[in-house]
Amino acid sequence: MSRRTPLHPRLAQAGAVFVDRDDFEVCGALADRESEYRTVREHAGLADFSHLLKFRGRVDDALYPLDETLTGNVANLRFGRVLHTLLTDAEGRILADCLVACDDEDLFVLAEPCAPSAAVHERLCGPDSGLTNVTDDLVVLSLDGPTAWGAPRDLFGRDVLGMPYLSIEPHELDGPVHLIRAGKTAEFGYLVMADAARATGLWDRLLDAGARHGTGPVGLDVHDDLRLDGRFFNVHREGRVVGDPLELGLQWMIDFAKDTFVGRDAILGRRLAGVTHKLLGVALAAGQDGMAQDDDVLLDGESVGRIVTTGWSYTMGRRIGLARVVCQAAFSGLDLTVRHQGGERDAVSLSMPPFVPKSLTVRLDEV
Amino acid sequence: MNATTRRKIAVRAELIRRVKDDLIGRLSLPYQPEDLHEDVSLLGSGLGLDSLDALEVVLGIEQEFGVRVEEGNVSVLRSINTIVDYLMAHGAATAQGGDA
């Protein structure tokens, strides 16, 4: 039976449609997809991400074991900073997308798995790991959008506007909370983390404070669309299908100079041999629809790859997707054909992200 | 792949190569060119460049390609691909003898 987050009753009361994700029954949507999408792209959306696997340990105990496990350089993580990295298996295939946050003496790991949660727990939380699984003890709320800074500024003070991307700060809001500057929508993003017992109060405070900044509640399904057209890695979509971080273009999440991490030999071997496929953004021509996972992608009549994931970009007004294609054809600006259910669709390859997110036009020192 | 597509790819591939080489050299990035996906985010997530790095990249575009980037136009720096799009739109490909 699926587990529930502490906000389940409040979200059910608000009319949430629940879906299964990572062994949890999570809020998939609270309104129609387009209005949730536009809430995030134009204002700010608050979502319950409490289903993330959460681990906590003392820096002195957990830092080095974690460094030997994850692909990124955890050992060099400074106080107050966050590392975005990966947990891979011995074959170098992705098990989880991880944020590692270092707050003074505490280390937090927020893991979004594409493997069974038990397997991720086993890898991260072994007897000498120094980590404890605190998934049920903490609530994580994600605030994303060009005005996502509004509620944190009003609740915690103007100094939060100076937080660099991938940083963590402790604050007080009816008790201790941690504010993490991170997001996966291409807009401003903040994660707010606190004791699970205060979940409902925290949700209400953020929505109340965010109201004058246009903040509204959103589900998790729309985050798949936002990650796709924001070109942020989605472990549930392309991560699950492709698995190889090199083909996914996630080299920046790997420290190739490290002596040890799980999957290192396999990943370095593939890197040495040379990557043969990579992901390419694809958009169907205006007015056309119908593109799904495994559809064939053709360039000048020759098959060059297959669709990995698709979604609707409300900003572009088109169906877009990511295709796994041979490197020789992985260039944007090409005319393609997508073969879908026996028919053919006109498409083009895209430079991603294919539009300028509104947050890029906002200067936080001027708000 | 027909000849027009091959030429189009060749022009783009050359610009990508030069942008990657400039980024890696100018910012001392610990990567090989093959490690940098053309869509990798340059600011914030991905390569995590800060505002000083961004200025360096803009300087590189202007010195290497002779193409000016308006002050504050960070949207060009979303990814390597968006830099290359900007270069192609501003004649850098033509200056290199391409026909895209």
CSV table of C-alpha atoms in Angstrom, one decimal:
chain,number,residue,atom,x,y,z
A,1,MET,CA,0.0,0.0,0.0
A,2,SER,CA,1.3,3.5,-0.9
A,3,ARG,CA,2.4,5.8,1.9
A,4,ARG,CA,1.0,9.2,2.3
A,5,THR,CA,2.7,12.5,3.0
A,6,PRO,CA,1.7,14.6,6.1
A,7,LEU,CA,-0.2,17.0,3.7
A,8,HIS,CA,-2.4,14.4,2.3
A,9,PRO,CA,-5.5,15.4,4.2
A,10,ARG,CA,-5.1,19.1,3.4
A,11,LEU,CA,-4.5,18.4,-0.3
A,12,ALA,CA,-7.5,16.0,-0.4
A,13,GLN,CA,-9.6,18.7,1.1
A,14,ALA,CA,-8.4,21.0,-1.7
A,15,GLY,CA,-9.6,18.5,-4.3
A,16,ALA,CA,-6.2,16.9,-5.2
A,17,VAL,CA,-6.0,14.1,-7.7
A,18,PHE,CA,-3.6,11.6,-6.2
A,19,VAL,CA,-1.1,9.5,-8.2
A,20,ASP,CA,1.5,6.9,-7.2
A,21,ARG,CA,5.1,8.0,-7.2
A,22,ASP,CA,8.1,6.5,-5.5
A,23,ASP,CA,6.0,4.3,-3.2
A,24,PHE,CA,3.9,7.4,-2.2
A,25,GLU,CA,0.4,8.5,-3.0
A,26,VAL,CA,1.3,12.0,-4.1
A,27,CYS,CA,-0.7,15.0,-5.2
A,28,GLY,CA,-0.7,14.8,-9.1
A,29,ALA,CA,-2.9,17.8,-9.7
A,30,LEU,CA,-5.1,20.4,-7.9
A,31,ALA,CA,-6.3,22.1,-11.0
A,32,ASP,CA,-6.1,21.7,-14.8
A,33,ARG,CA,-2.7,21.2,-16.2
A,34,GLU,CA,-2.4,24.5,-18.2
A,35,SER,CA,-3.4,26.7,-15.3
A,36,GLU,CA,-0.9,25.0,-13.0
A,37,TYR,CA,1.8,25.4,-15.7
A,38,ARG,CA,1.0,29.1,-16.1
A,39,THR,CA,1.0,29.6,-12.3
A,40,VAL,CA,4.6,28.4,-12.2
A,41,ARG,CA,5.8,30.0,-15.4
A,42,GLU,CA,4.2,33.4,-14.7
A,43,HIS,CA,4.0,33.6,-10.8
A,44,ALA,CA,4.9,30.8,-8.3
A,45,GLY,CA,3.6,27.3,-7.6
A,46,LEU,CA,3.8,25.6,-4.3
A,47,ALA,CA,4.0,21.8,-4.4
A,48,ASP,CA,4.3,19.0,-1.8
A,49,PHE,CA,7.6,17.2,-2.4
A,50,SER,CA,7.5,15.3,0.9
A,51,HIS,CA,7.7,12.0,-0.9
A,52,LEU,CA,11.4,12.6,-1.6
A,53,LEU,CA,13.6,10.1,0.2
A,54,LYS,CA,15.4,12.1,3.0
A,55,PHE,CA,18.5,11.2,4.9
A,56,ARG,CA,20.2,13.0,7.7
A,57,GLY,CA,23.6,12.7,9.4
A,58,ARG,CA,26.4,14.5,11.1
A,59,VAL,CA,28.9,16.0,8.6
A,60,ASP,CA,31.8,14.3,10.6
A,61,ASP,CA,30.2,10.9,10.2
A,62,ALA,CA,28.5,11.0,6.8
A,63,LEU,CA,30.6,13.2,4.5
A,64,TYR,CA,33.3,10.7,3.5
A,65,PRO,CA,31.1,7.6,3.2
A,66,LEU,CA,28.7,9.6,1.0
A,67,ASP,CA,31.6,10.9,-1.1
A,68,GLU,CA,32.6,7.3,-1.8
A,69,THR,CA,29.0,6.5,-2.9
A,70,LEU,CA,27.7,9.4,-5.0
A,71,THR,CA,29.2,10.5,-8.3
A,72,GLY,CA,29.8,14.2,-7.3
A,73,ASN,CA,32.5,15.6,-5.0
A,74,VAL,CA,30.7,15.5,-1.7
A,75,ALA,CA,34.0,15.8,0.3
A,76,ASN,CA,34.5,19.3,-1.1
A,77,LEU,CA,31.0,20.5,-0.2
A,78,ARG,CA,31.2,23.7,1.9
A,79,PHE,CA,29.0,24.7,4.8
A,80,GLY,CA,25.8,26.3,3.5
A,81,ARG,CA,26.1,24.8,0.0
A,82,VAL,CA,24.2,22.1,-1.8
A,83,LEU,CA,25.5,19.6,-4.4
A,84,HIS,CA,23.3,18.2,-7.1
A,85,THR,CA,24.6,14.8,-8.0
A,86,LEU,CA,23.7,11.2,-8.7
A,87,LEU,CA,23.5,7.8,-7.1
A,88,THR,CA,24.4,5.1,-9.6
A,89,ASP,CA,24.7,1.3,-9.4
A,90,ALA,CA,27.9,-0.7,-10.1
A,91,GLU,CA,27.1,-0.6,-13.9
A,92,GLY,CA,27.0,3.2,-13.7
A,93,ARG,CA,23.2,3.4,-14.3
A,94,ILE,CA,21.2,6.0,-12.4
A,95,LEU,CA,19.3,5.0,-9.3
A,96,ALA,CA,18.5,8.4,-7.9
A,97,ASP,CA,18.9,12.1,-8.5
A,98,CYS,CA,20.3,13.6,-5.2
A,99,LEU,CA,20.7,16.9,-3.5
A,100,VAL,CA,23.2,16.9,-0.8
A,101,ALA,CA,22.9,19.9,1.6
A,102,CYS,CA,25.5,20.8,4.2
A,103,ASP,CA,24.2,22.9,7.0
A,104,ASP,CA,26.7,23.6,9.7
A,105,GLU,CA,27.1,20.2,11.4
A,106,ASP,CA,24.3,18.4,9.6
A,107,LEU,CA,24.2,16.8,6.2
A,108,PHE,CA,20.9,16.2,4.4
A,109,VAL,CA,20.3,14.0,1.3
A,110,LEU,CA,17.1,14.5,-0.7
A,111,ALA,CA,16.9,11.7,-3.2
A,112,GLU,CA,14.4,11.3,-6.1
A,113,PRO,CA,14.7,7.7,-7.1
A,114,CYS,CA,14.1,5.9,-10.4
A,115,ALA,CA,14.8,2.6,-8.6
A,116,PRO,CA,12.8,1.0,-5.8
A,117,SER,CA,13.0,3.2,-2.7
A,118,ALA,CA,14.3,0.2,-0.7
A,119,ALA,CA,17.3,-0.2,-3.0
A,120,VAL,CA,18.2,3.5,-2.7
A,121,HIS,CA,17.8,3.3,1.1
A,122,GLU,CA,20.1,0.3,1.2
A,123,ARG,CA,22.8,2.0,-0.8
A,124,LEU,CA,22.7,5.3,1.0
A,125,CYS,CA,21.9,4.2,4.5
A,126,GLY,CA,24.1,1.2,5.2
A,127,PRO,CA,25.6,0.5,8.7
A,128,ASP,CA,28.7,2.7,8.2
A,129,SER,CA,27.0,5.5,6.2
A,130,GLY,CA,26.4,7.8,9.2
A,131,LEU,CA,23.0,8.6,7.7
A,132,THR,CA,19.5,8.0,9.1
A,133,ASN,CA,16.4,7.7,6.9
A,134,VAL,CA,14.2,10.7,8.0
A,135,THR,CA,11.7,10.5,5.1
A,136,ASP,CA,8.7,10.3,7.4
A,137,ASP,CA,10.1,12.9,9.8
A,138,LEU,CA,10.4,15.9,7.4
A,139,VAL,CA,8.1,17.7,5.0
A,140,VAL,CA,9.6,19.3,1.9
A,141,LEU,CA,7.7,22.0,0.0
A,142,SER,CA,8.8,23.3,-3.4
A,143,LEU,CA,8.1,26.9,-4.4
A,144,ASP,CA,8.9,27.6,-8.0
A,145,GLY,CA,8.4,30.5,-10.4
A,146,PRO,CA,9.5,34.0,-11.3
A,147,THR,CA,8.0,35.3,-8.0
A,148,ALA,CA,9.0,32.3,-5.9
A,149,TRP,CA,11.3,34.7,-3.9
A,150,GLY,CA,8.2,36.6,-2.6
A,151,ALA,CA,7.0,34.4,0.2
A,152,PRO,CA,10.6,33.5,1.5
A,153,ARG,CA,11.5,37.2,1.5
A,154,ASP,CA,8.4,38.2,3.4
A,155,LEU,CA,8.7,35.4,5.9
A,156,PHE,CA,12.4,35.2,6.4
A,157,GLY,CA,13.8,38.6,5.5
A,158,ARG,CA,15.4,40.3,2.5
A,159,ASP,CA,18.7,38.5,3.0
A,160,VAL,CA,17.2,35.3,1.4
A,161,LEU,CA,17.3,37.2,-1.9
A,162,GLY,CA,21.1,36.9,-1.8
A,163,MET,CA,21.1,33.1,-1.5
A,164,PRO,CA,23.1,31.7,-4.4
A,165,TYR,CA,21.6,28.8,-6.4
A,166,LEU,CA,22.3,25.5,-4.5
A,167,SER,CA,22.6,26.8,-1.0
A,168,ILE,CA,20.9,26.1,2.3
A,169,GLU,CA,20.1,28.4,5.3
A,170,PRO,CA,18.5,27.7,8.6
A,171,HIS,CA,15.5,29.9,9.5
A,172,GLU,CA,12.6,30.1,12.0
A,173,LEU,CA,9.0,30.0,11.1
A,174,ASP,CA,6.9,28.6,14.1
A,175,GLY,CA,10.0,26.5,14.7
A,176,PRO,CA,13.1,25.6,12.8
A,177,VAL,CA,13.0,25.3,9.0
A,178,HIS,CA,15.6,24.9,6.3
A,179,LEU,CA,15.5,27.0,3.1
A,180,ILE,CA,17.2,25.5,0.1
A,181,ARG,CA,17.7,27.5,-3.1
A,182,ALA,CA,17.2,24.8,-5.7
A,183,GLY,CA,14.6,24.1,-8.4
A,184,LYS,CA,14.1,22.1,-11.5
A,185,THR,CA,11.8,24.2,-13.6
A,186,ALA,CA,14.2,26.8,-15.0
A,187,GLU,CA,12.5,29.4,-12.8
A,188,PHE,CA,13.5,30.5,-9.3
A,189,GLY,CA,13.1,27.6,-6.9
A,190,TYR,CA,13.2,27.2,-3.2
A,191,LEU,CA,12.7,24.0,-1.1
A,192,VAL,CA,11.4,24.6,2.4
A,193,MET,CA,12.0,21.7,4.8
A,194,ALA,CA,10.7,21.3,8.4
A,195,ASP,CA,9.4,18.8,10.8
A,196,ALA,CA,6.5,16.7,9.4
A,197,ALA,CA,4.3,17.7,12.4
A,198,ARG,CA,4.3,21.3,11.1
A,199,ALA,CA,3.5,20.4,7.5
A,200,THR,CA,0.0,21.9,7.3
A,201,GLY,CA,1.0,25.1,9.1
A,202,LEU,CA,4.0,25.6,6.9
A,203,TRP,CA,1.9,25.0,3.7
A,204,ASP,CA,-0.7,27.6,4.9
A,205,ARG,CA,2.0,30.2,5.8
A,206,LEU,CA,3.7,29.9,2.5
A,207,LEU,CA,0.5,30.2,0.5
A,208,ASP,CA,-0.7,33.1,2.6
A,209,ALA,CA,2.6,35.0,2.3
A,210,GLY,CA,2.8,34.1,-1.4
A,211,ALA,CA,-0.8,35.2,-2.2
A,212,ARG,CA,0.3,38.8,-3.1
A,213,HIS,CA,3.0,37.3,-5.4
A,214,GLY,CA,0.5,35.2,-7.3
A,215,THR,CA,1.5,32.0,-5.6
A,216,GLY,CA,-0.9,29.0,-5.9
A,217,PRO,CA,-0.8,25.3,-5.1
A,218,VAL,CA,0.2,22.9,-7.8
A,219,GLY,CA,0.6,19.2,-8.1
A,220,LEU,CA,3.6,17.1,-9.2
A,221,ASP,CA,2.4,16.1,-12.7
A,222,VAL,CA,2.9,19.6,-14.0
A,223,HIS,CA,6.5,19.5,-12.8
A,224,ASP,CA,7.1,16.9,-15.5
A,225,ASP,CA,6.1,19.4,-18.2
A,226,LEU,CA,8.1,22.2,-16.5
A,227,ARG,CA,11.2,20.0,-16.3
A,228,LEU,CA,10.9,19.0,-20.0
A,229,ASP,CA,10.5,22.5,-21.5
A,230,GLY,CA,12.9,24.0,-18.9
A,231,ARG,CA,15.3,21.2,-19.9
A,232,PHE,CA,16.0,20.0,-16.4
A,233,PHE,CA,16.8,16.4,-15.9
A,234,ASN,CA,13.8,14.3,-14.9
A,235,VAL,CA,14.8,11.1,-13.2
A,236,HIS,CA,11.3,9.7,-13.6
A,237,ARG,CA,11.2,10.2,-17.4
A,238,GLU,CA,14.5,10.2,-19.3
A,239,GLY,CA,16.4,9.0,-16.2
A,240,ARG,CA,14.3,5.8,-16.0
A,241,VAL,CA,14.3,5.2,-19.8
A,242,VAL,CA,18.0,5.9,-20.7
A,243,GLY,CA,19.8,5.3,-17.4
A,244,ASP,CA,23.3,6.2,-18.6
A,245,PRO,CA,24.3,9.6,-17.2
A,246,LEU,CA,26.7,10.2,-20.1
A,247,GLU,CA,24.0,9.8,-22.7
A,248,LEU,CA,21.8,12.0,-20.6
A,249,GLY,CA,24.4,14.8,-20.7
A,250,LEU,CA,24.8,14.7,-16.9
A,251,GLN,CA,28.6,14.8,-16.9
A,252,TRP,CA,28.4,17.9,-14.8
A,253,MET,CA,27.0,15.8,-11.9
A,254,ILE,CA,30.1,13.6,-11.9
A,255,ASP,CA,33.6,14.2,-10.6
A,256,PHE,CA,35.7,12.2,-13.0
A,257,ALA,CA,38.8,12.9,-10.9
A,258,LYS,CA,37.5,11.2,-7.8
A,259,ASP,CA,39.2,7.9,-6.9
A,260,THR,CA,36.0,6.2,-5.7
A,261,PHE,CA,32.3,6.2,-6.3
A,262,VAL,CA,29.8,3.5,-7.0
A,263,GLY,CA,29.8,2.8,-10.8
A,264,ARG,CA,33.0,4.8,-11.4
A,265,ASP,CA,34.7,2.1,-13.5
A,266,ALA,CA,31.7,1.5,-15.7
A,267,ILE,CA,31.1,5.2,-16.3
A,268,LEU,CA,34.8,6.0,-17.0
A,269,GLY,CA,35.0,3.0,-19.3
A,270,ARG,CA,32.0,4.3,-21.4
A,271,ARG,CA,33.5,7.8,-21.3
A,272,LEU,CA,36.8,6.5,-22.7
A,273,ALA,CA,35.0,4.4,-25.4
A,274,GLY,CA,33.0,7.5,-26.4
A,275,VAL,CA,29.3,8.2,-26.2
A,276,THR,CA,27.4,7.1,-29.2
A,277,HIS,CA,24.0,8.6,-28.4
A,278,LYS,CA,22.7,11.7,-26.8
A,279,LEU,CA,19.5,13.5,-26.0
A,280,LEU,CA,18.0,15.9,-28.5
A,281,GLY,CA,15.1,18.3,-28.0
A,282,VAL,CA,12.3,17.8,-30.6
A,283,ALA,CA,9.2,19.8,-31.3
A,284,LEU,CA,6.4,18.8,-33.6
A,285,ALA,CA,5.3,21.4,-36.2
A,286,ALA,CA,2.6,23.8,-35.2
A,287,GLY,CA,-0.9,22.3,-35.4
A,288,GLN,CA,0.4,18.7,-35.3
A,289,ASP,CA,0.1,16.3,-32.3
A,290,GLY,CA,0.9,12.7,-31.7
A,291,MET,CA,4.3,11.8,-30.4
A,292,ALA,CA,5.1,9.1,-27.8
A,293,GLN,CA,7.9,7.2,-26.2
A,294,ASP,CA,9.7,4.8,-28.6
A,295,ASP,CA,8.4,6.6,-31.7
A,296,ASP,CA,11.0,6.5,-34.5
A,297,VAL,CA,12.9,9.7,-35.3
A,298,LEU,CA,14.0,10.2,-39.0
A,299,LEU,CA,16.5,12.6,-40.5
A,300,ASP,CA,16.3,12.8,-44.3
A,301,GLY,CA,14.4,9.5,-44.3
A,302,GLU,CA,16.9,7.6,-42.2
A,303,SER,CA,16.2,6.5,-38.6
A,304,VAL,CA,18.5,8.3,-36.2
A,305,GLY,CA,16.9,7.5,-32.9
A,306,ARG,CA,13.8,7.2,-30.7
A,307,ILE,CA,11.6,9.4,-28.6
A,308,VAL,CA,12.3,9.0,-24.9
A,309,THR,CA,9.7,11.4,-23.3
A,310,THR,CA,7.2,13.9,-24.5
A,311,GLY,CA,4.9,16.6,-23.0
A,312,TRP,CA,3.0,19.7,-24.0
A,313,SER,CA,4.8,23.0,-23.8
A,314,TYR,CA,2.2,25.6,-23.1
A,315,THR,CA,4.8,28.3,-23.6
A,316,MET,CA,5.6,27.1,-27.1
A,317,GLY,CA,2.0,25.8,-27.9
A,318,ARG,CA,3.5,22.6,-29.2
A,319,ARG,CA,4.2,19.0,-28.3
A,320,ILE,CA,7.8,18.7,-27.5
A,321,GLY,CA,10.0,15.8,-26.4
A,322,LEU,CA,13.5,14.4,-25.9
A,323,ALA,CA,14.8,11.9,-28.4
A,324,ARG,CA,17.8,9.6,-27.9
A,325,VAL,CA,19.7,9.9,-31.2
A,326,VAL,CA,23.0,9.0,-32.7
A,327,CYS,CA,25.6,11.8,-32.0
A,328,GLN,CA,26.1,12.5,-35.7
A,329,ALA,CA,22.5,13.7,-35.9
A,330,ALA,CA,22.2,15.3,-32.4
A,331,PHE,CA,22.1,18.9,-33.6
A,332,SER,CA,19.4,21.5,-33.2
A,333,GLY,CA,17.8,23.3,-36.1
A,334,LEU,CA,17.3,20.2,-38.3
A,335,ASP,CA,14.1,19.2,-40.0
A,336,LEU,CA,13.0,15.8,-38.7
A,337,THR,CA,10.1,13.3,-39.1
A,338,VAL,CA,8.5,11.5,-36.2
A,339,ARG,CA,6.8,8.2,-37.1
A,340,HIS,CA,3.8,7.8,-34.8
A,341,GLN,CA,1.2,5.0,-35.0
A,342,GLY,CA,1.8,4.5,-38.7
A,343,GLY,CA,1.7,8.2,-39.6
A,344,GLU,CA,4.4,10.7,-40.0
A,345,ARG,CA,4.7,14.1,-38.2
A,346,ASP,CA,6.9,17.0,-39.2
A,347,ALA,CA,9.3,18.1,-36.4
A,348,VAL,CA,12.4,20.1,-35.8
A,349,SER,CA,15.2,19.6,-33.4
A,350,LEU,CA,15.5,22.3,-30.7
A,351,SER,CA,18.1,24.2,-28.7
A,352,MET,CA,17.0,23.8,-25.1
A,353,PRO,CA,15.6,25.4,-23.2
A,354,PRO,CA,13.6,26.6,-26.2
A,355,PHE,CA,12.4,29.9,-24.6
A,356,VAL,CA,13.7,32.5,-22.1
A,357,PRO,CA,12.2,31.7,-18.7
A,358,LYS,CA,10.7,34.7,-17.0
A,359,SER,CA,13.0,34.3,-14.0
A,360,LEU,CA,16.0,35.1,-16.2
A,361,THR,CA,14.6,38.6,-16.7
A,362,VAL,CA,14.1,39.3,-12.9
A,363,ARG,CA,16.9,40.9,-10.9
A,364,LEU,CA,16.6,39.8,-7.3
A,365,ASP,CA,18.6,42.8,-6.2
A,366,GLU,CA,15.8,45.0,-7.5
A,367,VAL,CA,12.7,43.3,-6.2
B,1,MET,CA,21.6,12.3,-44.8
B,2,ASN,CA,21.6,14.6,-47.7
B,3,ALA,CA,24.3,17.1,-48.7
B,4,THR,CA,22.3,20.2,-47.4
B,5,THR,CA,21.8,18.6,-44.0
B,6,ARG,CA,25.5,17.5,-43.9
B,7,ARG,CA,26.6,21.1,-44.6
B,8,LYS,CA,24.2,22.5,-42.0
B,9,ILE,CA,25.5,20.1,-39.4
B,10,ALA,CA,29.1,20.8,-40.3
B,11,VAL,CA,28.7,24.6,-39.8
B,12,ARG,CA,26.9,24.1,-36.5
B,13,ALA,CA,29.4,21.5,-35.3
B,14,GLU,CA,32.3,23.8,-35.9
B,15,LEU,CA,30.7,26.6,-34.0
B,16,ILE,CA,29.9,24.2,-31.1
B,17,ARG,CA,33.5,23.1,-31.0
B,18,ARG,CA,34.8,26.6,-30.9
B,19,VAL,CA,32.4,27.6,-28.1
B,20,LYS,CA,33.2,24.6,-26.0
B,21,ASP,CA,37.0,25.1,-26.5
B,22,ASP,CA,36.6,28.7,-25.4
B,23,LEU,CA,34.4,27.9,-22.4
B,24,ILE,CA,36.8,25.2,-21.2
B,25,GLY,CA,39.9,27.2,-21.7
B,26,ARG,CA,38.6,30.6,-20.5
B,27,LEU,CA,36.9,29.2,-17.3
B,28,SER,CA,39.3,26.3,-16.7
B,29,LEU,CA,36.5,23.8,-16.6
B,30,PRO,CA,37.5,20.3,-15.6
B,31,TYR,CA,35.9,18.7,-18.7
B,32,GLN,CA,36.7,17.5,-22.2
B,33,PRO,CA,34.6,19.0,-25.0
B,34,GLU,CA,32.7,15.7,-25.3
B,35,ASP,CA,31.6,16.0,-21.7
B,36,LEU,CA,29.6,19.1,-22.3
B,37,HIS,CA,26.2,18.4,-23.7
B,38,GLU,CA,25.1,21.3,-26.0
B,39,ASP,CA,21.9,21.8,-23.9
B,40,VAL,CA,23.7,21.9,-20.5
B,41,SER,CA,22.5,24.9,-18.5
B,42,LEU,CA,25.4,27.3,-18.1
B,43,LEU,CA,24.0,29.6,-15.3
B,44,GLY,CA,22.8,28.2,-11.9
B,45,SER,CA,22.2,24.6,-12.5
B,46,GLY,CA,24.5,22.6,-14.8
B,47,LEU,CA,27.9,24.2,-15.1
B,48,GLY,CA,26.9,26.6,-12.3
B,49,LEU,CA,28.5,29.7,-13.8
B,50,ASP,CA,28.3,32.9,-11.7
B,51,SER,CA,27.9,36.5,-12.9
B,52,LEU,CA,31.7,36.9,-13.2
B,53,ASP,CA,31.9,33.8,-15.3
B,54,ALA,CA,29.1,35.0,-17.5
B,55,LEU,CA,31.0,38.2,-18.2
B,56,GLU,CA,34.0,36.1,-19.2
B,57,VAL,CA,31.8,34.1,-21.6
B,58,VAL,CA,30.4,37.2,-23.1
B,59,LEU,CA,34.0,38.5,-23.5
B,60,GLY,CA,34.9,35.2,-25.2
B,61,ILE,CA,32.0,35.5,-27.6
B,62,GLU,CA,33.0,39.0,-28.6
B,63,GLN,CA,36.8,38.2,-28.9
B,64,GLU,CA,36.5,34.8,-30.6
B,65,PHE,CA,33.6,35.5,-32.9
B,66,GLY,CA,33.5,39.3,-33.2
B,67,VAL,CA,29.8,39.2,-32.2
B,68,ARG,CA,28.6,41.7,-29.5
B,69,VAL,CA,26.2,40.6,-26.8
B,70,GLU,CA,24.1,43.4,-25.3
B,71,GLU,CA,24.9,44.2,-21.7
B,72,GLY,CA,22.5,42.2,-19.4
B,73,ASN,CA,21.4,39.9,-22.2
B,74,VAL,CA,21.9,36.7,-20.1
B,75,SER,CA,19.3,34.8,-22.0
B,76,VAL,CA,21.9,34.1,-24.7
B,77,LEU,CA,23.9,32.2,-22.1
B,78,ARG,CA,21.1,29.6,-21.3
B,79,SER,CA,23.2,26.8,-23.0
B,80,ILE,CA,25.9,26.2,-25.5
B,81,ASN,CA,23.2,25.7,-28.1
B,82,THR,CA,21.6,29.0,-27.4
B,83,ILE,CA,25.0,30.7,-27.7
B,84,VAL,CA,25.5,29.0,-31.1
B,85,ASP,CA,22.0,30.1,-32.2
B,86,TYR,CA,22.9,33.6,-31.3
B,87,LEU,CA,26.2,33.4,-33.2
B,88,MET,CA,24.5,32.0,-36.3
B,89,ALA,CA,21.8,34.7,-36.1
B,90,HIS,CA,24.5,37.4,-35.9
B,91,GLY,CA,26.5,36.2,-38.8
B,92,ALA,CA,29.3,34.2,-37.1
B,93,ALA,CA,28.6,31.1,-39.3
B,94,THR,CA,28.9,33.2,-42.5
B,95,ALA,CA,32.1,34.7,-41.3
B,96,GLN,CA,33.5,31.2,-41.0
B,97,GLY,CA,32.5,30.4,-44.6
B,98,GLY,CA,29.4,28.4,-43.7
B,99,ASP,CA,26.1,28.5,-45.6
B,100,ALA,CA,23.6,27.9,-42.8
